[in-house]
Amino acid sequence: MIETPIVVVKLITLVLSLGVAYLAYHGYRRSESKPMLYVAFGFVFIGTGAVCEGVIYAVFDTSLSAAAFIQAVIVSSGMLFILASLKLHD
C-alpha cells in the first residue's frame, strides 16, 4: 500500500503540471505558437509520469524497477518535448 502523504504529493504534482499544460495550450491557441504546444505536451507527460509509477506497480503487479523505468521514460519524453519547444522557432 502506498502511503497517503506520497499520494497527496504526487496528486499535487499532477494537478500543477496539468495546470501548466492547460495554460501553455491556451497560449498556443491564442498565438498559434508551436513551441507552446510542445510545452503543453511536455507537462502532460511529466504530470502523468509523476503518478504512473505507483499506479503501474499496484495495478499491474510489476516489479518496482519496471514501474520506475516506465516512469522515467514518460518523464524523459516530457522533457524532450520541452527541450524541443526551446529549440523551435516560429
PDB file of N, CA and C in Angstrom:
ATOM      1  N   MET A   1       0.847  -1.191   0.000  1.00  0.00           N
ATOM      2  CA  MET A   1       0.000   0.000   0.000  1.00  0.00           C
ATOM      3  C   MET A   1       0.884   1.243   0.000  1.00  0.00           C
ATOM      4  N   ILE A   2       0.516   2.199  -0.825  1.00  0.00           N
ATOM      5  CA  ILE A   2       1.259   3.455  -0.914  1.00  0.00           C
ATOM      6  C   ILE A   2       0.766   4.373   0.193  1.00  0.00           C
ATOM      7  N   GLU A   3       1.708   5.010   0.862  1.00  0.00           N
ATOM      8  CA  GLU A   3       1.353   5.869   1.991  1.00  0.00           C
ATOM      9  C   GLU A   3       0.641   7.141   1.518  1.00  0.00           C
ATOM     10  N   THR A   4      -0.264   7.623   2.339  1.00  0.00           N
ATOM     11  CA  THR A   4      -1.098   8.771   1.999  1.00  0.00           C
ATOM     12  C   THR A   4      -0.307  10.039   1.660  1.00  0.00           C
ATOM     13  N   PRO A   5       0.731  10.416   2.429  1.00  0.00           N
ATOM     14  CA  PRO A   5       1.462  11.640   2.058  1.00  0.00           C
ATOM     15  C   PRO A   5       2.088  11.557   0.662  1.00  0.00           C
ATOM     16  N   ILE A   6       2.527  10.385   0.272  1.00  0.00           N
ATOM     17  CA  ILE A   6       3.116  10.230  -1.058  1.00  0.00           C
ATOM     18  C   ILE A   6       2.051  10.417  -2.129  1.00  0.00           C
ATOM     19  N   VAL A   7       0.882   9.853  -1.917  1.00  0.00           N
ATOM     20  CA  VAL A   7      -0.218  10.003  -2.868  1.00  0.00           C
ATOM     21  C   VAL A   7      -0.612  11.471  -2.987  1.00  0.00           C
ATOM     22  N   VAL A   8      -0.690  12.161  -1.873  1.00  0.00           N
ATOM     23  CA  VAL A   8      -1.074  13.582  -1.882  1.00  0.00           C
ATOM     24  C   VAL A   8      -0.063  14.410  -2.670  1.00  0.00           C
ATOM     25  N   VAL A   9       1.216  14.201  -2.426  1.00  0.00           N
ATOM     26  CA  VAL A   9       2.254  14.968  -3.125  1.00  0.00           C
ATOM     27  C   VAL A   9       2.239  14.650  -4.619  1.00  0.00           C
ATOM     28  N   LYS A  10       2.069  13.398  -4.962  1.00  0.00           N
ATOM     29  CA  LYS A  10       2.014  13.018  -6.378  1.00  0.00           C
ATOM     30  C   LYS A  10       0.795  13.642  -7.062  1.00  0.00           C
ATOM     31  N   LEU A  11      -0.341  13.665  -6.383  1.00  0.00           N
ATOM     32  CA  LEU A  11      -1.530  14.277  -6.967  1.00  0.00           C
ATOM     33  C   LEU A  11      -1.382  15.785  -7.115  1.00  0.00           C
ATOM     34  N   ILE A  12      -0.726  16.417  -6.160  1.00  0.00           N
ATOM     35  CA  ILE A  12      -0.450  17.861  -6.280  1.00  0.00           C
ATOM     36  C   ILE A  12       0.435  18.112  -7.492  1.00  0.00           C
ATOM     37  N   THR A  13       1.454  17.280  -7.672  1.00  0.00           N
ATOM     38  CA  THR A  13       2.336  17.401  -8.833  1.00  0.00           C
ATOM     39  C   THR A  13       1.555  17.231 -10.128  1.00  0.00           C
ATOM     40  N   LEU A  14       0.647  16.261 -10.152  1.00  0.00           N
ATOM     41  CA  LEU A  14      -0.174  16.033 -11.346  1.00  0.00           C
ATOM     42  C   LEU A  14      -1.053  17.241 -11.638  1.00  0.00           C
ATOM     43  N   VAL A  15      -1.716  17.771 -10.629  1.00  0.00           N
ATOM     44  CA  VAL A  15      -2.610  18.921 -10.823  1.00  0.00           C
ATOM     45  C   VAL A  15      -1.820  20.148 -11.289  1.00  0.00           C
ATOM     46  N   LEU A  16      -0.674  20.394 -10.676  1.00  0.00           N
ATOM     47  CA  LEU A  16       0.138  21.550 -11.080  1.00  0.00           C
ATOM     48  C   LEU A  16       0.632  21.416 -12.517  1.00  0.00           C
ATOM     49  N   SER A  17       1.116  20.228 -12.871  1.00  0.00           N
ATOM     50  CA  SER A  17       1.637  20.052 -14.231  1.00  0.00           C
ATOM     51  C   SER A  17       0.518  20.140 -15.263  1.00  0.00           C
ATOM     52  N   LEU A  18      -0.656  19.614 -14.945  1.00  0.00           N
ATOM     53  CA  LEU A  18      -1.777  19.744 -15.872  1.00  0.00           C
ATOM     54  C   LEU A  18      -2.265  21.192 -15.962  1.00  0.00           C
ATOM     55  N   GLY A  19      -2.146  21.929 -14.859  1.00  0.00           N
ATOM     56  CA  GLY A  19      -2.464  23.357 -14.894  1.00  0.00           C
ATOM     57  C   GLY A  19      -1.521  24.123 -15.809  1.00  0.00           C
ATOM     58  N   VAL A  20      -0.234  23.837 -15.721  1.00  0.00           N
ATOM     59  CA  VAL A  20       0.746  24.467 -16.607  1.00  0.00           C
ATOM     60  C   VAL A  20       0.476  24.061 -18.056  1.00  0.00           C
ATOM     61  N   ALA A  21       0.149  22.779 -18.265  1.00  0.00           N
ATOM     62  CA  ALA A  21      -0.150  22.299 -19.617  1.00  0.00           C
ATOM     63  C   ALA A  21      -1.358  23.027 -20.194  1.00  0.00           C
ATOM     64  N   TYR A  22      -2.374  23.229 -19.367  1.00  0.00           N
ATOM     65  CA  TYR A  22      -3.567  23.945 -19.828  1.00  0.00           C
ATOM     66  C   TYR A  22      -3.219  25.379 -20.225  1.00  0.00           C
ATOM     67  N   LEU A  23      -2.443  26.049 -19.389  1.00  0.00           N
ATOM     68  CA  LEU A  23      -2.059  27.433 -19.706  1.00  0.00           C
ATOM     69  C   LEU A  23      -1.203  27.500 -20.968  1.00  0.00           C
ATOM     70  N   ALA A  24      -0.305  26.540 -21.134  1.00  0.00           N
ATOM     71  CA  ALA A  24       0.527  26.508 -22.346  1.00  0.00           C
ATOM     72  C   ALA A  24      -0.336  26.256 -23.580  1.00  0.00           C
ATOM     73  N   TYR A  25      -1.308  25.348 -23.459  1.00  0.00           N
ATOM     74  CA  TYR A  25      -2.202  25.081 -24.592  1.00  0.00           C
ATOM     75  C   TYR A  25      -3.050  26.311 -24.905  1.00  0.00           C
ATOM     76  N   HIS A  26      -3.518  26.973 -23.867  1.00  0.00           N
ATOM     77  CA  HIS A  26      -4.289  28.208 -24.073  1.00  0.00           C
ATOM     78  C   HIS A  26      -3.417  29.246 -24.795  1.00  0.00           C
ATOM     79  N   GLY A  27      -2.140  29.345 -24.404  1.00  0.00           N
ATOM     80  CA  GLY A  27      -1.216  30.252 -25.082  1.00  0.00           C
ATOM     81  C   GLY A  27      -1.013  29.866 -26.541  1.00  0.00           C
ATOM     82  N   TYR A  28      -0.945  28.574 -26.787  1.00  0.00           N
ATOM     83  CA  TYR A  28      -0.827  28.106 -28.167  1.00  0.00           C
ATOM     84  C   TYR A  28      -2.055  28.510 -28.983  1.00  0.00           C
ATOM     85  N   ARG A  29      -3.233  28.345 -28.405  1.00  0.00           N
ATOM     86  CA  ARG A  29      -4.472  28.675 -29.123  1.00  0.00           C
ATOM     87  C   ARG A  29      -4.564  30.169 -29.428  1.00  0.00           C
ATOM     88  N   ARG A  30      -4.074  30.996 -28.504  1.00  0.00           N
ATOM     89  CA  ARG A  30      -4.133  32.444 -28.719  1.00  0.00           C
ATOM     90  C   ARG A  30      -3.134  32.903 -29.768  1.00  0.00           C
ATOM     91  N   SER A  31      -1.904  32.384 -29.686  1.00  0.00           N
ATOM     92  CA  SER A  31      -0.832  32.900 -30.530  1.00  0.00           C
ATOM     93  C   SER A  31      -0.440  31.975 -31.674  1.00  0.00           C
ATOM     94  N   GLU A  32      -0.990  30.741 -31.676  1.00  0.00           N
ATOM     95  CA  GLU A  32      -0.626  29.725 -32.658  1.00  0.00           C
ATOM     96  C   GLU A  32       0.881  29.489 -32.679  1.00  0.00           C
ATOM     97  N   SER A  33       1.488  29.571 -31.513  1.00  0.00           N
ATOM     98  CA  SER A  33       2.924  29.346 -31.353  1.00  0.00           C
ATOM     99  C   SER A  33       3.170  27.860 -31.104  1.00  0.00           C
ATOM    100  N   LYS A  34       3.779  27.205 -32.074  1.00  0.00           N
ATOM    101  CA  LYS A  34       4.006  25.769 -31.971  1.00  0.00           C
ATOM    102  C   LYS A  34       4.839  25.392 -30.736  1.00  0.00           C
ATOM    103  N   PRO A  35       5.842  26.183 -30.339  1.00  0.00           N
ATOM    104  CA  PRO A  35       6.580  25.822 -29.118  1.00  0.00           C
ATOM    105  C   PRO A  35       5.692  25.712 -27.881  1.00  0.00           C
ATOM    106  N   MET A  36       4.652  26.536 -27.797  1.00  0.00           N
ATOM    107  CA  MET A  36       3.748  26.447 -26.650  1.00  0.00           C
ATOM    108  C   MET A  36       2.984  25.122 -26.647  1.00  0.00           C
ATOM    109  N   LEU A  37       2.669  24.611 -27.818  1.00  0.00           N
ATOM    110  CA  LEU A  37       2.008  23.317 -27.901  1.00  0.00           C
ATOM    111  C   LEU A  37       2.941  22.214 -27.394  1.00  0.00           C
ATOM    112  N   TYR A  38       4.221  22.307 -27.736  1.00  0.00           N
ATOM    113  CA  TYR A  38       5.198  21.338 -27.257  1.00  0.00           C
ATOM    114  C   TYR A  38       5.359  21.413 -25.740  1.00  0.00           C
ATOM    115  N   VAL A  39       5.325  22.623 -25.197  1.00  0.00           N
ATOM    116  CA  VAL A  39       5.391  22.781 -23.742  1.00  0.00           C
ATOM    117  C   VAL A  39       4.180  22.117 -23.089  1.00  0.00           C
ATOM    118  N   ALA A  40       3.016  22.309 -23.681  1.00  0.00           N
ATOM    119  CA  ALA A  40       1.800  21.687 -23.140  1.00  0.00           C
ATOM    120  C   ALA A  40       1.930  20.169 -23.129  1.00  0.00           C
ATOM    121  N   PHE A  41       2.351  19.586 -24.249  1.00  0.00           N
ATOM    122  CA  PHE A  41       2.552  18.139 -24.302  1.00  0.00           C
ATOM    123  C   PHE A  41       3.584  17.685 -23.272  1.00  0.00           C
ATOM    124  N   GLY A  42       4.652  18.449 -23.145  1.00  0.00           N
ATOM    125  CA  GLY A  42       5.706  18.093 -22.196  1.00  0.00           C
ATOM    126  C   GLY A  42       5.200  18.010 -20.771  1.00  0.00           C
ATOM    127  N   PHE A  43       4.413  18.975 -20.371  1.00  0.00           N
ATOM    128  CA  PHE A  43       3.906  18.964 -18.994  1.00  0.00           C
ATOM    129  C   PHE A  43       2.844  17.899 -18.771  1.00  0.00           C
ATOM    130  N   VAL A  44       2.103  17.545 -19.795  1.00  0.00           N
ATOM    131  CA  VAL A  44       1.170  16.419 -19.657  1.00  0.00           C
ATOM    132  C   VAL A  44       1.953  15.135 -19.390  1.00  0.00           C
ATOM    133  N   PHE A  45       3.029  14.927 -20.145  1.00  0.00           N
ATOM    134  CA  PHE A  45       3.853  13.736 -19.940  1.00  0.00           C
ATOM    135  C   PHE A  45       4.511  13.740 -18.564  1.00  0.00           C
ATOM    136  N   ILE A  46       5.015  14.885 -18.135  1.00  0.00           N
ATOM    137  CA  ILE A  46       5.667  14.974 -16.829  1.00  0.00           C
ATOM    138  C   ILE A  46       4.661  14.708 -15.709  1.00  0.00           C
ATOM    139  N   GLY A  47       3.490  15.299 -15.810  1.00  0.00           N
ATOM    140  CA  GLY A  47       2.461  15.069 -14.793  1.00  0.00           C
ATOM    141  C   GLY A  47       1.993  13.632 -14.750  1.00  0.00           C
ATOM    142  N   THR A  48       1.817  13.045 -15.922  1.00  0.00           N
ATOM    143  CA  THR A  48       1.421  11.643 -15.989  1.00  0.00           C
ATOM    144  C   THR A  48       2.507  10.754 -15.396  1.00  0.00           C
ATOM    145  N   GLY A  49       3.739  11.068 -15.721  1.00  0.00           N
ATOM    146  CA  GLY A  49       4.860  10.292 -15.191  1.00  0.00           C
ATOM    147  C   GLY A  49       4.969  10.381 -13.680  1.00  0.00           C
ATOM    148  N   ALA A  50       4.529  11.493 -13.134  1.00  0.00           N
ATOM    149  CA  ALA A  50       4.616  11.675 -11.678  1.00  0.00           C
ATOM    150  C   ALA A  50       3.766  10.668 -10.923  1.00  0.00           C
ATOM    151  N   VAL A  51       2.650  10.263 -11.497  1.00  0.00           N
ATOM    152  CA  VAL A  51       1.758   9.356 -10.786  1.00  0.00           C
ATOM    153  C   VAL A  51       1.782   7.927 -11.320  1.00  0.00           C
ATOM    154  N   CYS A  52       2.358   7.734 -12.478  1.00  0.00           N
ATOM    155  CA  CYS A  52       2.232   6.419 -13.116  1.00  0.00           C
ATOM    156  C   CYS A  52       3.022   5.314 -12.421  1.00  0.00           C
ATOM    157  N   GLU A  53       4.117   5.641 -11.770  1.00  0.00           N
ATOM    158  CA  GLU A  53       4.926   4.592 -11.147  1.00  0.00           C
ATOM    159  C   GLU A  53       4.129   3.794 -10.125  1.00  0.00           C
ATOM    160  N   GLY A  54       3.486   4.489  -9.212  1.00  0.00           N
ATOM    161  CA  GLY A  54       2.690   3.804  -8.194  1.00  0.00           C
ATOM    162  C   GLY A  54       1.514   3.056  -8.778  1.00  0.00           C
ATOM    163  N   VAL A  55       0.881   3.655  -9.786  1.00  0.00           N
ATOM    164  CA  VAL A  55      -0.273   3.014 -10.413  1.00  0.00           C
ATOM    165  C   VAL A  55       0.155   1.737 -11.132  1.00  0.00           C
ATOM    166  N   ILE A  56       1.230   1.820 -11.897  1.00  0.00           N
ATOM    167  CA  ILE A  56       1.726   0.646 -12.621  1.00  0.00           C
ATOM    168  C   ILE A  56       2.137  -0.449 -11.640  1.00  0.00           C
ATOM    169  N   TYR A  57       2.815  -0.049 -10.589  1.00  0.00           N
ATOM    170  CA  TYR A  57       3.281  -1.022  -9.592  1.00  0.00           C
ATOM    171  C   TYR A  57       2.111  -1.713  -8.895  1.00  0.00           C
ATOM    172  N   ALA A  58       1.101  -0.943  -8.525  1.00  0.00           N
ATOM    173  CA  ALA A  58      -0.021  -1.504  -7.774  1.00  0.00           C
ATOM    174  C   ALA A  58      -1.034  -2.236  -8.649  1.00  0.00           C
ATOM    175  N   VAL A  59      -1.373  -1.652  -9.772  1.00  0.00           N
ATOM    176  CA  VAL A  59      -2.446  -2.204 -10.602  1.00  0.00           C
ATOM    177  C   VAL A  59      -1.967  -3.386 -11.443  1.00  0.00           C
ATOM    178  N   PHE A  60      -0.800  -3.241 -12.057  1.00  0.00           N
ATOM    179  CA  PHE A  60      -0.323  -4.270 -12.972  1.00  0.00           C
ATOM    180  C   PHE A  60       0.608  -5.279 -12.310  1.00  0.00           C
ATOM    181  N   ASP A  61       0.851  -5.100 -11.016  1.00  0.00           N
ATOM    182  CA  ASP A  61       1.672  -6.040 -10.241  1.00  0.00           C
ATOM    183  C   ASP A  61       3.032  -6.289 -10.885  1.00  0.00           C
ATOM    184  N   THR A  62       3.685  -5.210 -11.298  1.00  0.00           N
ATOM    185  CA  THR A  62       5.027  -5.312 -11.866  1.00  0.00           C
ATOM    186  C   THR A  62       6.056  -5.148 -10.767  1.00  0.00           C
ATOM    187  N   SER A  63       7.305  -5.306 -11.128  1.00  0.00           N
ATOM    188  CA  SER A  63       8.366  -5.027 -10.165  1.00  0.00           C
ATOM    189  C   SER A  63       8.513  -3.516 -10.026  1.00  0.00           C
ATOM    190  N   LEU A  64       9.070  -3.096  -8.925  1.00  0.00           N
ATOM    191  CA  LEU A  64       9.270  -1.666  -8.696  1.00  0.00           C
ATOM    192  C   LEU A  64      10.238  -1.086  -9.723  1.00  0.00           C
ATOM    193  N   SER A  65      11.249  -1.850 -10.088  1.00  0.00           N
ATOM    194  CA  SER A  65      12.215  -1.348 -11.066  1.00  0.00           C
ATOM    195  C   SER A  65      11.574  -1.183 -12.449  1.00  0.00           C
ATOM    196  N   ALA A  66      10.672  -2.084 -12.833  1.00  0.00           N
ATOM    197  CA  ALA A  66       9.977  -1.938 -14.118  1.00  0.00           C
ATOM    198  C   ALA A  66       9.075  -0.709 -14.106  1.00  0.00           C
ATOM    199  N   ALA A  67       8.369  -0.504 -13.007  1.00  0.00           N
ATOM    200  CA  ALA A  67       7.500   0.666 -12.892  1.00  0.00           C
ATOM    201  C   ALA A  67       8.314   1.958 -12.911  1.00  0.00           C
ATOM    202  N   ALA A  68       9.452   1.952 -12.241  1.00  0.00           N
ATOM    203  CA  ALA A  68      10.332   3.131 -12.233  1.00  0.00           C
ATOM    204  C   ALA A  68      10.892   3.406 -13.625  1.00  0.00           C
ATOM    205  N   PHE A  69      11.216   2.349 -14.353  1.00  0.00           N
ATOM    206  CA  PHE A  69      11.720   2.509 -15.717  1.00  0.00           C
ATOM    207  C   PHE A  69      10.667   3.160 -16.612  1.00  0.00           C
ATOM    208  N   ILE A  70       9.441   2.688 -16.531  1.00  0.00           N
ATOM    209  CA  ILE A  70       8.356   3.253 -17.336  1.00  0.00           C
ATOM    210  C   ILE A  70       8.124   4.713 -16.972  1.00  0.00           C
ATOM    211  N   GLN A  71       8.167   5.017 -15.674  1.00  0.00           N
ATOM    212  CA  GLN A  71       8.006   6.400 -15.245  1.00  0.00           C
ATOM    213  C   GLN A  71       9.109   7.274 -15.814  1.00  0.00           C
ATOM    214  N   ALA A  72      10.343   6.797 -15.764  1.00  0.00           N
ATOM    215  CA  ALA A  72      11.475   7.568 -16.272  1.00  0.00           C
ATOM    216  C   ALA A  72      11.337   7.833 -17.771  1.00  0.00           C
ATOM    217  N   VAL A  73      10.859   6.853 -18.514  1.00  0.00           N
ATOM    218  CA  VAL A  73      10.666   7.031 -19.955  1.00  0.00           C
ATOM    219  C   VAL A  73       9.597   8.087 -20.226  1.00  0.00           C
ATOM    220  N   ILE A  74       8.505   8.049 -19.484  1.00  0.00           N
ATOM    221  CA  ILE A  74       7.424   9.021 -19.687  1.00  0.00           C
ATOM    222  C   ILE A  74       7.882  10.431 -19.322  1.00  0.00           C
ATOM    223  N   VAL A  75       8.539  10.582 -18.178  1.00  0.00           N
ATOM    224  CA  VAL A  75       9.013  11.907 -17.760  1.00  0.00           C
ATOM    225  C   VAL A  75      10.084  12.424 -18.724  1.00  0.00           C
ATOM    226  N   SER A  76      10.968  11.549 -19.161  1.00  0.00           N
ATOM    227  CA  SER A  76      12.001  11.956 -20.119  1.00  0.00           C
ATOM    228  C   SER A  76      11.375  12.408 -21.440  1.00  0.00           C
ATOM    229  N   SER A  77      10.311  11.753 -21.851  1.00  0.00           N
ATOM    230  CA  SER A  77       9.613  12.169 -23.073  1.00  0.00           C
ATOM    231  C   SER A  77       9.061  13.584 -22.910  1.00  0.00           C
ATOM    232  N   GLY A  78       8.516  13.864 -21.740  1.00  0.00           N
ATOM    233  CA  GLY A  78       8.030  15.214 -21.472  1.00  0.00           C
ATOM    234  C   GLY A  78       9.135  16.242 -21.520  1.00  0.00           C
ATOM    235  N   MET A  79      10.275  15.892 -20.965  1.00  0.00           N
ATOM    236  CA  MET A  79      11.429  16.804 -21.005  1.00  0.00           C
ATOM    237  C   MET A  79      11.897  17.031 -22.449  1.00  0.00           C
ATOM    238  N   LEU A  80      11.839  15.987 -23.270  1.00  0.00           N
ATOM    239  CA  LEU A  80      12.221  16.142 -24.677  1.00  0.00           C
ATOM    240  C   LEU A  80      11.271  17.085 -25.408  1.00  0.00           C
ATOM    241  N   PHE A  81       9.975  17.015 -25.101  1.00  0.00           N
ATOM    242  CA  PHE A  81       9.025  17.955 -25.702  1.00  0.00           C
ATOM    243  C   PHE A  81       9.364  19.389 -25.297  1.00  0.00           C
ATOM    244  N   ILE A  82       9.681  19.593 -24.028  1.00  0.00           N
ATOM    245  CA  ILE A  82      10.011  20.945 -23.569  1.00  0.00           C
ATOM    246  C   ILE A  82      11.320  21.420 -24.188  1.00  0.00           C
ATOM    247  N   LEU A  83      12.294  20.530 -24.289  1.00  0.00           N
ATOM    248  CA  LEU A  83      13.556  20.873 -24.952  1.00  0.00           C
ATOM    249  C   LEU A  83      13.303  21.247 -26.411  1.00  0.00           C
ATOM    250  N   ALA A  84      12.467  20.486 -27.079  1.00  0.00           N
ATOM    251  CA  ALA A  84      12.138  20.797 -28.481  1.00  0.00           C
ATOM    252  C   ALA A  84      11.460  22.163 -28.577  1.00  0.00           C
ATOM    253  N   SER A  85      10.638  22.497 -27.604  1.00  0.00           N
ATOM    254  CA  SER A  85       9.969  23.803 -27.649  1.00  0.00           C
ATOM    255  C   SER A  85      10.968  24.938 -27.523  1.00  0.00           C
ATOM    256  N   LEU A  86      12.042  24.705 -26.808  1.00  0.00           N
ATOM    257  CA  LEU A  86      13.058  25.744 -26.653  1.00  0.00           C
ATOM    258  C   LEU A  86      13.912  25.886 -27.912  1.00  0.00           C
ATOM    259  N   LYS A  87      13.983  24.831 -28.690  1.00  0.00           N
ATOM    260  CA  LYS A  87      14.783  24.855 -29.925  1.00  0.00           C
ATOM    261  C   LYS A  87      13.994  25.291 -31.139  1.00  0.00           C
ATOM    262  N   LEU A  88      12.657  25.235 -31.061  1.00  0.00           N
ATOM    263  CA  LEU A  88      11.826  25.611 -32.198  1.00  0.00           C
ATOM    264  C   LEU A  88      11.761  27.130 -32.350  1.00  0.00           C
ATOM    265  N   HIS A  89      11.657  27.543 -33.580  1.00  0.00           N
ATOM    266  CA  HIS A  89      11.446  28.973 -33.868  1.00  0.00           C
ATOM    267  C   HIS A  89      10.225  29.085 -34.742  1.00  0.00           C
ATOM    268  N   ASP A  90       9.374  30.034 -34.438  1.00  0.00           N
ATOM    269  CA  ASP A  90       8.157  30.232 -35.247  1.00  0.00           C
ATOM    270  C   ASP A  90       8.497  30.867 -36.560  1.00  0.00           C
TER     271      ASP A  90
END
